[in-house]
XYZ file of C-alpha atoms in Angstrom:
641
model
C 0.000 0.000 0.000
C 1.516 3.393 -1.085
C 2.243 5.794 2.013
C 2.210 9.794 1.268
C 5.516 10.824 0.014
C 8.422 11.706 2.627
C 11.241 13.354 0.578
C 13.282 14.430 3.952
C 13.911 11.073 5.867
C 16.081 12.205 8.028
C 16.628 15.554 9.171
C 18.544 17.256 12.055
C 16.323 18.309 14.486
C 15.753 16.959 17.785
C 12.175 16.664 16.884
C 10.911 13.115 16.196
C 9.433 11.906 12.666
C 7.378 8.629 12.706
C 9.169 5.352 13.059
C 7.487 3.954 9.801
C 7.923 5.970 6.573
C 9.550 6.013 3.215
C 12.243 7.232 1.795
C 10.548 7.326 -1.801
C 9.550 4.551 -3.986
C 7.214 2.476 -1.576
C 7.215 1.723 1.795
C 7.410 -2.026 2.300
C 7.317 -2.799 5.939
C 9.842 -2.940 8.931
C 9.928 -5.500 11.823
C 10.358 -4.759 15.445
C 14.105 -5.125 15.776
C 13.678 -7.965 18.509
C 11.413 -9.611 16.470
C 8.978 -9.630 19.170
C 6.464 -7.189 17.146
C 6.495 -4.387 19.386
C 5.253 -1.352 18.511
C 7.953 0.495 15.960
C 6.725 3.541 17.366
C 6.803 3.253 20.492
C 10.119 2.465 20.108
C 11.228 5.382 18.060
C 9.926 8.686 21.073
C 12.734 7.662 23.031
C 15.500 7.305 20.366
C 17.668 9.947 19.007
C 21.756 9.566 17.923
C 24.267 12.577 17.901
C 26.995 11.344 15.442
C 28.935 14.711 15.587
C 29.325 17.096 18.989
C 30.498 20.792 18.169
C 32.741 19.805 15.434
C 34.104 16.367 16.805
C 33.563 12.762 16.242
C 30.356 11.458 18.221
C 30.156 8.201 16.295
C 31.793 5.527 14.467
C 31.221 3.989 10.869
C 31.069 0.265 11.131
C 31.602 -1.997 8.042
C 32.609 -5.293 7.409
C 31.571 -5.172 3.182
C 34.050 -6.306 0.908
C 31.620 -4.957 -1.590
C 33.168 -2.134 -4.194
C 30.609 -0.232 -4.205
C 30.004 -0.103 -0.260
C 33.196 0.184 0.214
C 32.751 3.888 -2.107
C 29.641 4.583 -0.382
C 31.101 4.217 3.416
C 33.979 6.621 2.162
C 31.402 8.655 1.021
C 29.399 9.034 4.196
C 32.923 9.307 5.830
C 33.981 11.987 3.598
C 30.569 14.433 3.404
C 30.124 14.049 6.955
C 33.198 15.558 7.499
C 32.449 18.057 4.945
C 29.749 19.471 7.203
C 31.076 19.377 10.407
C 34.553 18.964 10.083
C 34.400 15.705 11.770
C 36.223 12.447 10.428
C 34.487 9.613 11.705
C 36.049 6.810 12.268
C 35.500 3.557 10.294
C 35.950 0.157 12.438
C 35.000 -3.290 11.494
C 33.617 -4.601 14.832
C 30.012 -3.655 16.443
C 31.838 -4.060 19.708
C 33.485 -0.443 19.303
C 32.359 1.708 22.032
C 30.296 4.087 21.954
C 27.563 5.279 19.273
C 27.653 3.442 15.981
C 26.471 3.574 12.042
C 26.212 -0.058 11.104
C 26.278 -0.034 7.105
C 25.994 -3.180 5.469
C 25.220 -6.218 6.074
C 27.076 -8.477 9.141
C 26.247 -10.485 11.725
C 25.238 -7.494 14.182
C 22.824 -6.344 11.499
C 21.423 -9.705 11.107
C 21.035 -10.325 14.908
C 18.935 -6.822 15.085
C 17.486 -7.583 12.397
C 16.635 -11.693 12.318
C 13.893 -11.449 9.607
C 15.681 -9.103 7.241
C 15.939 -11.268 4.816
C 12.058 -11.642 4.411
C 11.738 -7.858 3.564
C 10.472 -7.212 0.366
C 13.746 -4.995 -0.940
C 14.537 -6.405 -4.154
C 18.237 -5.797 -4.817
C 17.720 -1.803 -4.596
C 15.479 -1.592 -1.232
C 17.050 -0.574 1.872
C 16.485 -0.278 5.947
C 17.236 2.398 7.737
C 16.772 1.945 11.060
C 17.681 3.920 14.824
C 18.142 1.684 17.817
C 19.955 2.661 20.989
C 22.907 3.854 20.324
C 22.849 1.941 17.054
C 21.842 3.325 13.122
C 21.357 0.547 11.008
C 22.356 1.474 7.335
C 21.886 -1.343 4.950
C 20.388 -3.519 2.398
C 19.714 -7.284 1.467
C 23.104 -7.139 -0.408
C 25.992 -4.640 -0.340
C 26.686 -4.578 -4.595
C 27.897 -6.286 -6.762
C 29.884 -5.931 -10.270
C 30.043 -8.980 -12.618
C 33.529 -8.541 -14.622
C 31.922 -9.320 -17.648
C 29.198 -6.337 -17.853
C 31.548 -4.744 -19.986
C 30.052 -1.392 -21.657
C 26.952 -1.401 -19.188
C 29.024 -1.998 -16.302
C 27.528 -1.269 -12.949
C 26.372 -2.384 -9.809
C 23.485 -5.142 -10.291
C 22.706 -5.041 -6.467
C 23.199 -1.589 -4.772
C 20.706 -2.085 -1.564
C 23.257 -0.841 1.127
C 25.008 1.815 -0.871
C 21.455 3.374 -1.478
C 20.725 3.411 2.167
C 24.058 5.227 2.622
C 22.927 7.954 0.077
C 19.962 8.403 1.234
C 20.837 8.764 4.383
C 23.272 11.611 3.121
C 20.304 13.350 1.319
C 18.390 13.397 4.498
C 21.561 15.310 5.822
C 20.985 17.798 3.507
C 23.796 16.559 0.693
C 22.548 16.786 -2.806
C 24.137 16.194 -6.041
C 22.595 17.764 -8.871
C 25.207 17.622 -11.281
C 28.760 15.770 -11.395
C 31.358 17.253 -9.917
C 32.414 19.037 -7.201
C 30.442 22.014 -7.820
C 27.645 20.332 -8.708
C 27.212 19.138 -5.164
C 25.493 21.012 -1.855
C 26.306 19.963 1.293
C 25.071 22.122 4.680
C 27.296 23.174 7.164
C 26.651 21.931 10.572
C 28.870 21.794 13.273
C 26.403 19.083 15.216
C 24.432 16.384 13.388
C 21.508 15.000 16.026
C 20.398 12.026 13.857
C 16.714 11.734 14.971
C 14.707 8.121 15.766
C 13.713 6.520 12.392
C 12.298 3.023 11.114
C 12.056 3.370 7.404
C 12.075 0.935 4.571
C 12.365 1.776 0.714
C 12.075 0.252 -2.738
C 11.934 2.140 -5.952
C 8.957 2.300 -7.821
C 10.845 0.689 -10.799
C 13.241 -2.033 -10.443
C 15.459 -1.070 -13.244
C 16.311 2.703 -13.633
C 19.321 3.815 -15.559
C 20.827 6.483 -16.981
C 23.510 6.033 -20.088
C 25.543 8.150 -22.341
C 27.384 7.661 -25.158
C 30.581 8.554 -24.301
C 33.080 6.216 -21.899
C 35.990 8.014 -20.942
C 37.646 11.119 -19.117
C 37.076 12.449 -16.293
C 33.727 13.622 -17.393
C 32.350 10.445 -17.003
C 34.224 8.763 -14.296
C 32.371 12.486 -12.128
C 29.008 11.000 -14.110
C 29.112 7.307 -13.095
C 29.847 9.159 -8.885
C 26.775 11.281 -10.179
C 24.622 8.006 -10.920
C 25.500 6.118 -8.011
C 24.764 8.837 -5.631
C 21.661 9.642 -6.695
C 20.761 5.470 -6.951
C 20.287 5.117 -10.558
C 23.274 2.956 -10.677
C 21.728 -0.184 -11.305
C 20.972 -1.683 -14.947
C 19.943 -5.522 -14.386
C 17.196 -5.636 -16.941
C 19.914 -6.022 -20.033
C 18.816 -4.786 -23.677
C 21.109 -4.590 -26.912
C 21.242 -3.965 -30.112
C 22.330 -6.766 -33.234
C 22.299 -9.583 -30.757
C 20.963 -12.008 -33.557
C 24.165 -10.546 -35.883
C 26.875 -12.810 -34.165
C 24.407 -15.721 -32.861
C 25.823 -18.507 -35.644
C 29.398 -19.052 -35.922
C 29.095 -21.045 -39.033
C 26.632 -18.880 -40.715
C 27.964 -19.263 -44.220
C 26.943 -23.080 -43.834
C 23.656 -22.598 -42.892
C 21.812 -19.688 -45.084
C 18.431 -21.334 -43.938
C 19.071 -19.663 -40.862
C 18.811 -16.056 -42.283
C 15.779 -14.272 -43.617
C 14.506 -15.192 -47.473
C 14.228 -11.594 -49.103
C 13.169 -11.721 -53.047
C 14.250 -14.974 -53.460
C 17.674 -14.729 -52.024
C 19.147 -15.365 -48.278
C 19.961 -11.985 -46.677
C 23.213 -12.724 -45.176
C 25.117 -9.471 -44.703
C 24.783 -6.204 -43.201
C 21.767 -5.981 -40.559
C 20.452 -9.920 -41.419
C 17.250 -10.956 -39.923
C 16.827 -14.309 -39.111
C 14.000 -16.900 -40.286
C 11.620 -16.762 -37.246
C 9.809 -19.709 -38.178
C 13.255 -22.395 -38.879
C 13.493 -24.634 -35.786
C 17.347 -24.820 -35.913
C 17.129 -20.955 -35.304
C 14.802 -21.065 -32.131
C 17.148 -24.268 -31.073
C 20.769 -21.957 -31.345
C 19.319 -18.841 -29.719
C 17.964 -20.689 -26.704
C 21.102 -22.859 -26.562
C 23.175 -19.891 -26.162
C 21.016 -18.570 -23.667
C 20.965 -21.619 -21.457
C 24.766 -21.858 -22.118
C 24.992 -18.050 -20.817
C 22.551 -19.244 -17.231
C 24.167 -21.927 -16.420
C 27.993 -21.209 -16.873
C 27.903 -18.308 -15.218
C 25.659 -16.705 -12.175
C 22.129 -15.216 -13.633
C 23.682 -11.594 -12.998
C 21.143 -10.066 -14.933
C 17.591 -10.180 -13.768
C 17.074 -10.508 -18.103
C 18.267 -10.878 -21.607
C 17.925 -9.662 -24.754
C 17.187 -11.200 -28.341
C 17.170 -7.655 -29.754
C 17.586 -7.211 -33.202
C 19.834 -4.554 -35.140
C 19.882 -0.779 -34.722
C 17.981 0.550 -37.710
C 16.287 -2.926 -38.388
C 16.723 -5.017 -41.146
C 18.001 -5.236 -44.390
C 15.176 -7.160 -44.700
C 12.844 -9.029 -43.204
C 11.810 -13.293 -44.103
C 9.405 -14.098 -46.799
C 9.510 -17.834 -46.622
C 6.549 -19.802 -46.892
C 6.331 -20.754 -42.762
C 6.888 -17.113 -41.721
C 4.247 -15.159 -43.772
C 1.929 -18.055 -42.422
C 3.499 -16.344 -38.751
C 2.932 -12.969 -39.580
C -0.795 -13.820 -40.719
C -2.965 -11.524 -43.550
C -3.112 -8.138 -41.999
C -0.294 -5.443 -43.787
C 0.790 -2.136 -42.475
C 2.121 0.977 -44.163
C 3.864 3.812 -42.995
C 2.630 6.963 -44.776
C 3.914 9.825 -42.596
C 7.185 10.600 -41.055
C 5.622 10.487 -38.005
C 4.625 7.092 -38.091
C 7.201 5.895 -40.242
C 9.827 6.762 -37.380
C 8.885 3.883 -35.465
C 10.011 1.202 -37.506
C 13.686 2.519 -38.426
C 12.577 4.359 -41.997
C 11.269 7.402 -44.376
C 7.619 7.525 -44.897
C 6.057 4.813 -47.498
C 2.775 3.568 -49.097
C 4.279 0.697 -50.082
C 2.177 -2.724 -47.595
C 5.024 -4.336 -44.817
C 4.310 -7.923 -43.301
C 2.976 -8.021 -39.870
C 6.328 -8.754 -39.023
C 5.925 -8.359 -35.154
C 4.106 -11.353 -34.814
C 6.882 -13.369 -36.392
C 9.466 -11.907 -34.215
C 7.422 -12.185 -30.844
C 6.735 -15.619 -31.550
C 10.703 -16.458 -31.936
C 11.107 -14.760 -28.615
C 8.289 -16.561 -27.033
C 10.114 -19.632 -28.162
C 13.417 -18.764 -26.521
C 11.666 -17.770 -23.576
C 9.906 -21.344 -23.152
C 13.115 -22.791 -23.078
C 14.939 -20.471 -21.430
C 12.023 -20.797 -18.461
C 12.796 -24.261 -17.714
C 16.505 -23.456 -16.483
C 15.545 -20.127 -14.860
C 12.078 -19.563 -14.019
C 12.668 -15.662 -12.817
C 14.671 -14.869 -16.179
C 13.051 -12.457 -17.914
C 13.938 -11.940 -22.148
C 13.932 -8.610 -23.059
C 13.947 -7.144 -27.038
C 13.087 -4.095 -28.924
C 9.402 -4.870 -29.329
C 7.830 -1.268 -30.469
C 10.968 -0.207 -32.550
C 12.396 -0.894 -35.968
C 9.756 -3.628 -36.335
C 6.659 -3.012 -38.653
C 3.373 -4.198 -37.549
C 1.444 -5.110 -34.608
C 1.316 -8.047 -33.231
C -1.882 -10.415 -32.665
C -0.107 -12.862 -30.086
C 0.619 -11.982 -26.638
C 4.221 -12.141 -24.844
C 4.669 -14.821 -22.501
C 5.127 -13.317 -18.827
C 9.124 -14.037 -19.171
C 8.744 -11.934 -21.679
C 9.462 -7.984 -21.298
C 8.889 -6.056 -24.046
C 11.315 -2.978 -24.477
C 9.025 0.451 -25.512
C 11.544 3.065 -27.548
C 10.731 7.010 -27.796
C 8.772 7.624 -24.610
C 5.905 10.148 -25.655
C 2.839 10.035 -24.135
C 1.675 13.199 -25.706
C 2.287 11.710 -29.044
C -1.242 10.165 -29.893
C 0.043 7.958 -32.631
C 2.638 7.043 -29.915
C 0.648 6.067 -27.261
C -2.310 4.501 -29.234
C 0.698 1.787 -29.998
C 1.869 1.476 -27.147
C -1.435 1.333 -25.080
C -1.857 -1.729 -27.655
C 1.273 -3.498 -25.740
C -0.289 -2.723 -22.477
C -3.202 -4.847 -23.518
C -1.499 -7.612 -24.252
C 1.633 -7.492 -21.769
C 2.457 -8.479 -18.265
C 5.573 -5.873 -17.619
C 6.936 -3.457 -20.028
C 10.821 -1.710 -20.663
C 10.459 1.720 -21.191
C 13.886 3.130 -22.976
C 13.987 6.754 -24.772
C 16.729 9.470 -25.149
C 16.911 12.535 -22.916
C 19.074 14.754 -25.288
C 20.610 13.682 -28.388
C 22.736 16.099 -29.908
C 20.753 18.885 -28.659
C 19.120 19.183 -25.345
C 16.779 20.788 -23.804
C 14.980 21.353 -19.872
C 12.882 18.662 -20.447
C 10.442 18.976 -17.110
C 8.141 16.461 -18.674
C 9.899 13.806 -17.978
C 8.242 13.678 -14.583
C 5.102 13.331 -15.984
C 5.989 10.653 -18.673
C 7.799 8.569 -15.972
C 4.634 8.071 -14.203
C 2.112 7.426 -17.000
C 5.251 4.761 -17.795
C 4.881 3.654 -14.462
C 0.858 3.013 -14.453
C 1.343 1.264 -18.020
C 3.177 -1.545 -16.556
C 6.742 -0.212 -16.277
C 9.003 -2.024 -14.531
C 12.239 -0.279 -15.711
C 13.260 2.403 -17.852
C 16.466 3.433 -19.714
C 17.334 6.886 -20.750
C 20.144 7.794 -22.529
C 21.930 11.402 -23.046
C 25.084 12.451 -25.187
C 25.627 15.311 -23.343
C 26.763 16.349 -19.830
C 25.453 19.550 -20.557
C 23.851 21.828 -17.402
C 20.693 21.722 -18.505
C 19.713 18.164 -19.762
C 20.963 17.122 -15.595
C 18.904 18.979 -14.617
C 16.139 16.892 -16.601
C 18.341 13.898 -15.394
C 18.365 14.784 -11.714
C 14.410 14.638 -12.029
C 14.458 11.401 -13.740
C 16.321 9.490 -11.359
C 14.556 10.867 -8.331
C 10.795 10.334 -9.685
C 12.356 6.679 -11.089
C 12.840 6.011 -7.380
C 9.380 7.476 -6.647
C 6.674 8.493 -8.841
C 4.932 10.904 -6.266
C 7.705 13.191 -5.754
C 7.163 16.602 -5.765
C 9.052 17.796 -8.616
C 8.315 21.436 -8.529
C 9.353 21.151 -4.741
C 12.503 19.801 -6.310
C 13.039 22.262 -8.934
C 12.534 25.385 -6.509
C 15.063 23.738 -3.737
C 17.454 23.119 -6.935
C 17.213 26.840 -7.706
C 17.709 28.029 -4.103
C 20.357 25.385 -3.549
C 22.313 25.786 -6.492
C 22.338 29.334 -7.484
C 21.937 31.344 -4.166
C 20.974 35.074 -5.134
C 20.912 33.943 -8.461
C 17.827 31.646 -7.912
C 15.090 33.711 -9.482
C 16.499 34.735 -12.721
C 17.721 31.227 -13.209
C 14.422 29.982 -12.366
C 13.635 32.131 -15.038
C 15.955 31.149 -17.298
C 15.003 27.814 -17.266
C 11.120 28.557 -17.577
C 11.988 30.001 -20.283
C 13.767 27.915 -21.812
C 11.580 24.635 -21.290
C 8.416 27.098 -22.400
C 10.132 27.538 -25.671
C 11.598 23.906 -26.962
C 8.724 22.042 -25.069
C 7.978 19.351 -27.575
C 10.703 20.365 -29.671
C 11.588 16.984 -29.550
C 9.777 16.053 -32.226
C 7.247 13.333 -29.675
C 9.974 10.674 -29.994
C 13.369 10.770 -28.991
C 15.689 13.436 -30.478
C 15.419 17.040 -32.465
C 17.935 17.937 -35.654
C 17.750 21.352 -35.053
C 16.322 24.128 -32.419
C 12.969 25.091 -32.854
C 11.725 28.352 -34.430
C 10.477 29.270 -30.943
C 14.324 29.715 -29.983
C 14.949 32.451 -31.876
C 17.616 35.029 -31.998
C 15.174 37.437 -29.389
C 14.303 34.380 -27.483
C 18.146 33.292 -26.833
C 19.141 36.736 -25.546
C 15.976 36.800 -23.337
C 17.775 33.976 -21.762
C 21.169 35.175 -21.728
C 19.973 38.007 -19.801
C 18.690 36.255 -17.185
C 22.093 34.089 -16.730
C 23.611 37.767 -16.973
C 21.400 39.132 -14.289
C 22.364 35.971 -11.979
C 25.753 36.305 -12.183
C 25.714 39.862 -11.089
C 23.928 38.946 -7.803
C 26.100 35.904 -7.266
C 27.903 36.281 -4.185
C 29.742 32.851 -3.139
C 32.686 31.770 -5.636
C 30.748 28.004 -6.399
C 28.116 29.573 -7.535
C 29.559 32.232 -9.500
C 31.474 28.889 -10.787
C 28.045 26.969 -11.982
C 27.009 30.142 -13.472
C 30.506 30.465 -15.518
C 29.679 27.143 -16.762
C 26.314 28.047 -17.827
C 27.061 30.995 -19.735
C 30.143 28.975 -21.762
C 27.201 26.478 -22.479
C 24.897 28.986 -23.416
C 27.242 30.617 -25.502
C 27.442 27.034 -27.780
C 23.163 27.778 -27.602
C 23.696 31.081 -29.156
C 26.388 30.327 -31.796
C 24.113 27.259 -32.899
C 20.659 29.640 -33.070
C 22.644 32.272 -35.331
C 24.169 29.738 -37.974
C 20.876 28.693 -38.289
C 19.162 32.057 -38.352
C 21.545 32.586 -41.284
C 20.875 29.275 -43.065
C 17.117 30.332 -42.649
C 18.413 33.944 -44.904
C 19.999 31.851 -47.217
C 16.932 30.040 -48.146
C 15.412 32.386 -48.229
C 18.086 34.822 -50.136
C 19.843 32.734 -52.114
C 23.161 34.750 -52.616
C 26.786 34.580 -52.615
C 27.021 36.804 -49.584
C 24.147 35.057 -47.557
C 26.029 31.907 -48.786
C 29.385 32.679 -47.206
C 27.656 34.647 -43.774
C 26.430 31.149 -43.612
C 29.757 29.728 -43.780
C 31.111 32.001 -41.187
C 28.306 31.450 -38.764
C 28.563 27.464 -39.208
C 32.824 27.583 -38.911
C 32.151 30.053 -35.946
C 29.666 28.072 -34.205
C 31.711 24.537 -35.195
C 34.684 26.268 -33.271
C 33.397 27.511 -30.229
C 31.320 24.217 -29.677
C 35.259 21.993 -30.078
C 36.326 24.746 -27.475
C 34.293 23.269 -24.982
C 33.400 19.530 -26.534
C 35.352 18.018 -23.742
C 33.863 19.902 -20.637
C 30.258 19.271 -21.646
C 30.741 16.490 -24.093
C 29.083 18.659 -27.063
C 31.080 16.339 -30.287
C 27.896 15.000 -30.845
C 26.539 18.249 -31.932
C 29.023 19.125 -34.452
C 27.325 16.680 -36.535
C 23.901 18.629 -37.151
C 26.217 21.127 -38.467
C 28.675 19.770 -40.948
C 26.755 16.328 -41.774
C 24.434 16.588 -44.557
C 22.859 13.437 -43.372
C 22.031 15.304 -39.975
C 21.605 18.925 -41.874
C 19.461 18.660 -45.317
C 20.105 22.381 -45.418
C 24.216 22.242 -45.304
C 23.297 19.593 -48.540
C 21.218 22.101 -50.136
C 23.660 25.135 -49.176
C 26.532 22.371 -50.736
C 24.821 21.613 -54.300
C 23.612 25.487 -54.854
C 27.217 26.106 -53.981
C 28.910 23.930 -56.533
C 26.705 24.973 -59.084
C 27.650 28.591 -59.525
């Protein structure tokens, strides 16, 4: 049963907060600590812990975890407690240690206060925290844990006790809204009174993470610390592109296995596979199997997903049509068309959904028998035409591309999979190439959430200081869907930007106001809207301007530094293609080569600071005709004079 939203745990007053609560996500029970049922709060009017005294130690951090990512987490609590007080706590490994003490993790004291602990319905995410005398009890089922082999989605598949350590912080008064030092608050407070609690917490969706293109620097190593402090570190429900690419090692042998296309096996580039050949369902569940029981089930599922784009083209042997059944589908408009992985067409596709769902229902069968928990995920509304008429089995979880809700043609699809679906994957990008506030994200994450959602994905290419902002939202309403988000945003603005609060607030209002939607419905946006015009981006500018000229404190006159360089990338881009827009309009040699200023300007600044906000990406829509129909235009008038 869902309790009324608590986003302060903790806080430190000597006041007392109820003994059962949440911390976000949903409250899942706690146990008397005795396990003799006694009234929780009862317990908790009498119970109150000072970890710091006027500047000095008051407590110490017990840990026995030989858990990476508690091990991070307890250096963590370590280090921002003593950012606040100026007190380094000490860390021991006994629960003998006199005097007060911060059990994080699990060990046999936490197990002997808490005897039924393991009955608690965390999942690997859920945490306790919980006050006893003299004792705060910081922990989860499991302390993390990294599988070597997660390779590009590496990260913690069980992070229970580090997000009890977080949280904990955040009820302290630490936030991170952005990576990086300066992107971090933490209060000042000479004594911490840790007040009696008794909360349990679970997120609202088991799977939440966050992902960006880019994998190195020092960028992303302060992104990953970002994640993982605001408990979006955690990616167990596994999805992936081209899985069915590499699935046969002797491919050339066997051409049955691949998809019959105009009378010829489609072998190369982005091959489908023939859904309906027995051998095919066989391999793909034998090197599942192969995968569960060689090596621990570290993900909670798997993926059959096919390639990036599609296919080259999909199977038209006799047994598959007979799968995909009589119904065809077309794509007319651009809208619709985007969906499936091409431009708009008239020209009648094969159901081709049904043929692919009823593959992975096949693997799934199989793959049931050896692990009846597994769950097999794939790309079920993306890059594959038609609707299908069967239903997924309930191993089955069906991954939902370009979350829009407010995109009727959208949603009428996906309400479709709702019908006929026990869980669903929701997976969309939150700034590609260009980014923007994005404050409906809160919104879409809970109609995700009441249309089956059990995890979601969102991916950035950008570490820009407005698309975390968007981010910071995301991973706190992933955790609970009834968070207050514009409580959020105005303790963001206060937090972050001091004086400056109002403009920025501004600033941003603005901003979101004017590219709301600009997005296209779906996932990503080629070039700013017309709304974000030359007018509009000054508007903003002065508001960053006015900021910075109440700014007071040198961190926040730092964050706004970094917003006007970012802003200046927003300006550049707006003017090349304010002067792209004369050129069409004007087709001269003059316009022609202003345009090629404003582009080589722009192109410039933006490699300036690439590496600071990770911007490449956005060189693209500039110089690539593919991304920029207009640069190919500007190219061919060009060369014909």
């Amino acid at each position: 049963m869902r309790t009324l939203n608590m986003m302060v745990i903790l806080i430190i007053l000597c006041a007392v907060i109820p003994a059962s609560s949440t911390v976000g996500g949903r409250e899942v029970g706690s146990a008397d600590a005795d396990g003799d049922g006694a009234n929780a709060a009862g317990r908790a009017q009498d119970l109150s812990m000072t970890i710091v005294k006027d500047g000095k130690p008051a407590a110490t951090i017990v840990t026995v975890s030989d858990s990476v990512e508690t091990k991070g987490a307890v250096k963590d609590l370590q280090a921002y407690i003593e950012k606040m007080s100026g007190a380094k706590l000490p860390i021991a490994s006994s629960a003998t240690t006199a005097g007060n003490l911060i059990l994080v993790g699990r060990m046999p004291a936490v197990d002997k206060l808490i005897p039924d602990l393991d009955k608690y319905d965390l999942g690997p995410d859920g945490f306790v925290i919980r006050m006893l005398p003299g004792k705060l009890i910081v922990t989860g089922k499991t302390d993390g844990f990294i599988h070597p082999s997660l390779g590009r989605f590496r990260g913690p598949t069980d992070c229970g006790t580090p997000n009890a350590v977080y949280s904990f912080l955040e009820s302290l008064g630490c936030r991170w809204y952005m990576p990086g030092e300066d992107g971090e608050i933490v209060p000042r407070k000479r004594t911490i009174t840790v007040p009696a609690v008794d909360l349990t917490s679970k997120p609202d969706f088991a799977g939440r993470w966050i992902g960006i293109h880019t994998r190195t620097g020092q960028a992303y190593e302060d992104f990953l610390l970002w994640r993982a402090r605001n408990r979006i570190s955690h990616n167990t429900y596994f999805h992936m592109h081209a899985v069915l690419a590499g699935a046969f090692p002797d491919a050339e042998s066997h051409p049955e296995y691949f998809a019959l296309v105009n009378g010829e096996r489609k072998m190369g580039g982005a091959p489908a596979v023939c859904f309906s050949n027995p051998d095919v369902i066989r391999i793909l569940s034998g090197n599942l199997v192969r995968k569960l029981t060689e090596q621990p089930p570290f993900w909670r599922a798997y993926t059959v997903g096919q390639a990036d784009g599609g296919s080259d083209g999909w199977c038209q042997c006799e047994n598959c049509l007979a799968l995909y059944g009589d119904k065809m589908f077309t794509y007319p408009t651009t809208q619709q068309a985007r969906v499936v992985g091409r431009g708009p067409s008239d020209e009648p596709t094969f159901n081709v959904a049904n043929g692919y769902l009823g593959m992975v229902n096949a693997i799934a069968e199989r793959a049931e028998q050896v692990n009846p928990d597994l769950l097999l995920t794939y790309y079920a509304h993306y890059n594959i035409p038609g609707m299908p008429t069967v239903k997924p089995r309930d191993s089955v979880l069906p991954v939902i591309c370009h979350i829009a809700p407010s995109n009727e043609h959208w949603r009428r699809q996906v309400l479709h999979w709702v019908e006929i679906s026990k869980q669903l994957y929701y997976y969309t990008y939150m700034g590609y190439r260009l980014d923007f506030p994005q404050f409906e994200i809160v919104d879409n994450i809970r109609w995700c959430h009441e249309h089956k959602g059990i995890a979601m994905y969102l991916e950035h290419d950008a570490f820009t200081p407005v698309n975390l902002v968007a981010m910071y939202l995301a991973s706190k309403t992933m955790w609970d869907i009834d968070v207050d988000s514009e409580k959020m945003l105005t303790e963001f603005y206060t937090n972050f930007f001091g004086a400056g609060a109002d403009p920025m607030r501004q600033f941003f209002e603005t901003f979101h106001r004017l590219t709301k939607g600009a997005n296209f419905g779906y996932d990503y946006a080629t070039e700013y809207p017309d709304t974000l015009n030359a007018e509009a981006v000054a508007t903003c500018r002065s508001y960053i301007a006015e900021a910075r000229r109440r700014a007071t404190r040198p961190v926040v006159k730092r964050r706004l530094e970094s917003f006007s360089r970012y802003w200046r990338a927003t300006e550049l881009h707006v003017a090349a293609q304010d002067s792209m827009a004369k050129w069409k309009k004007d087709k001269t040699d003059e316009n022609m080569k202003a345009t090629r200023r404003a582009l080589a300007d722009t192109i410039g600044y933006i490699n300036s600071v690439a590496d600071e906000f990770n911007l490449q990406g956005r060189i693209a829509l500039l110089n690539h005709e593919g991304y920029n129909p207009d640069l190919e235009e500007l190219n061919q008038w060009d060369k014909a004079q």
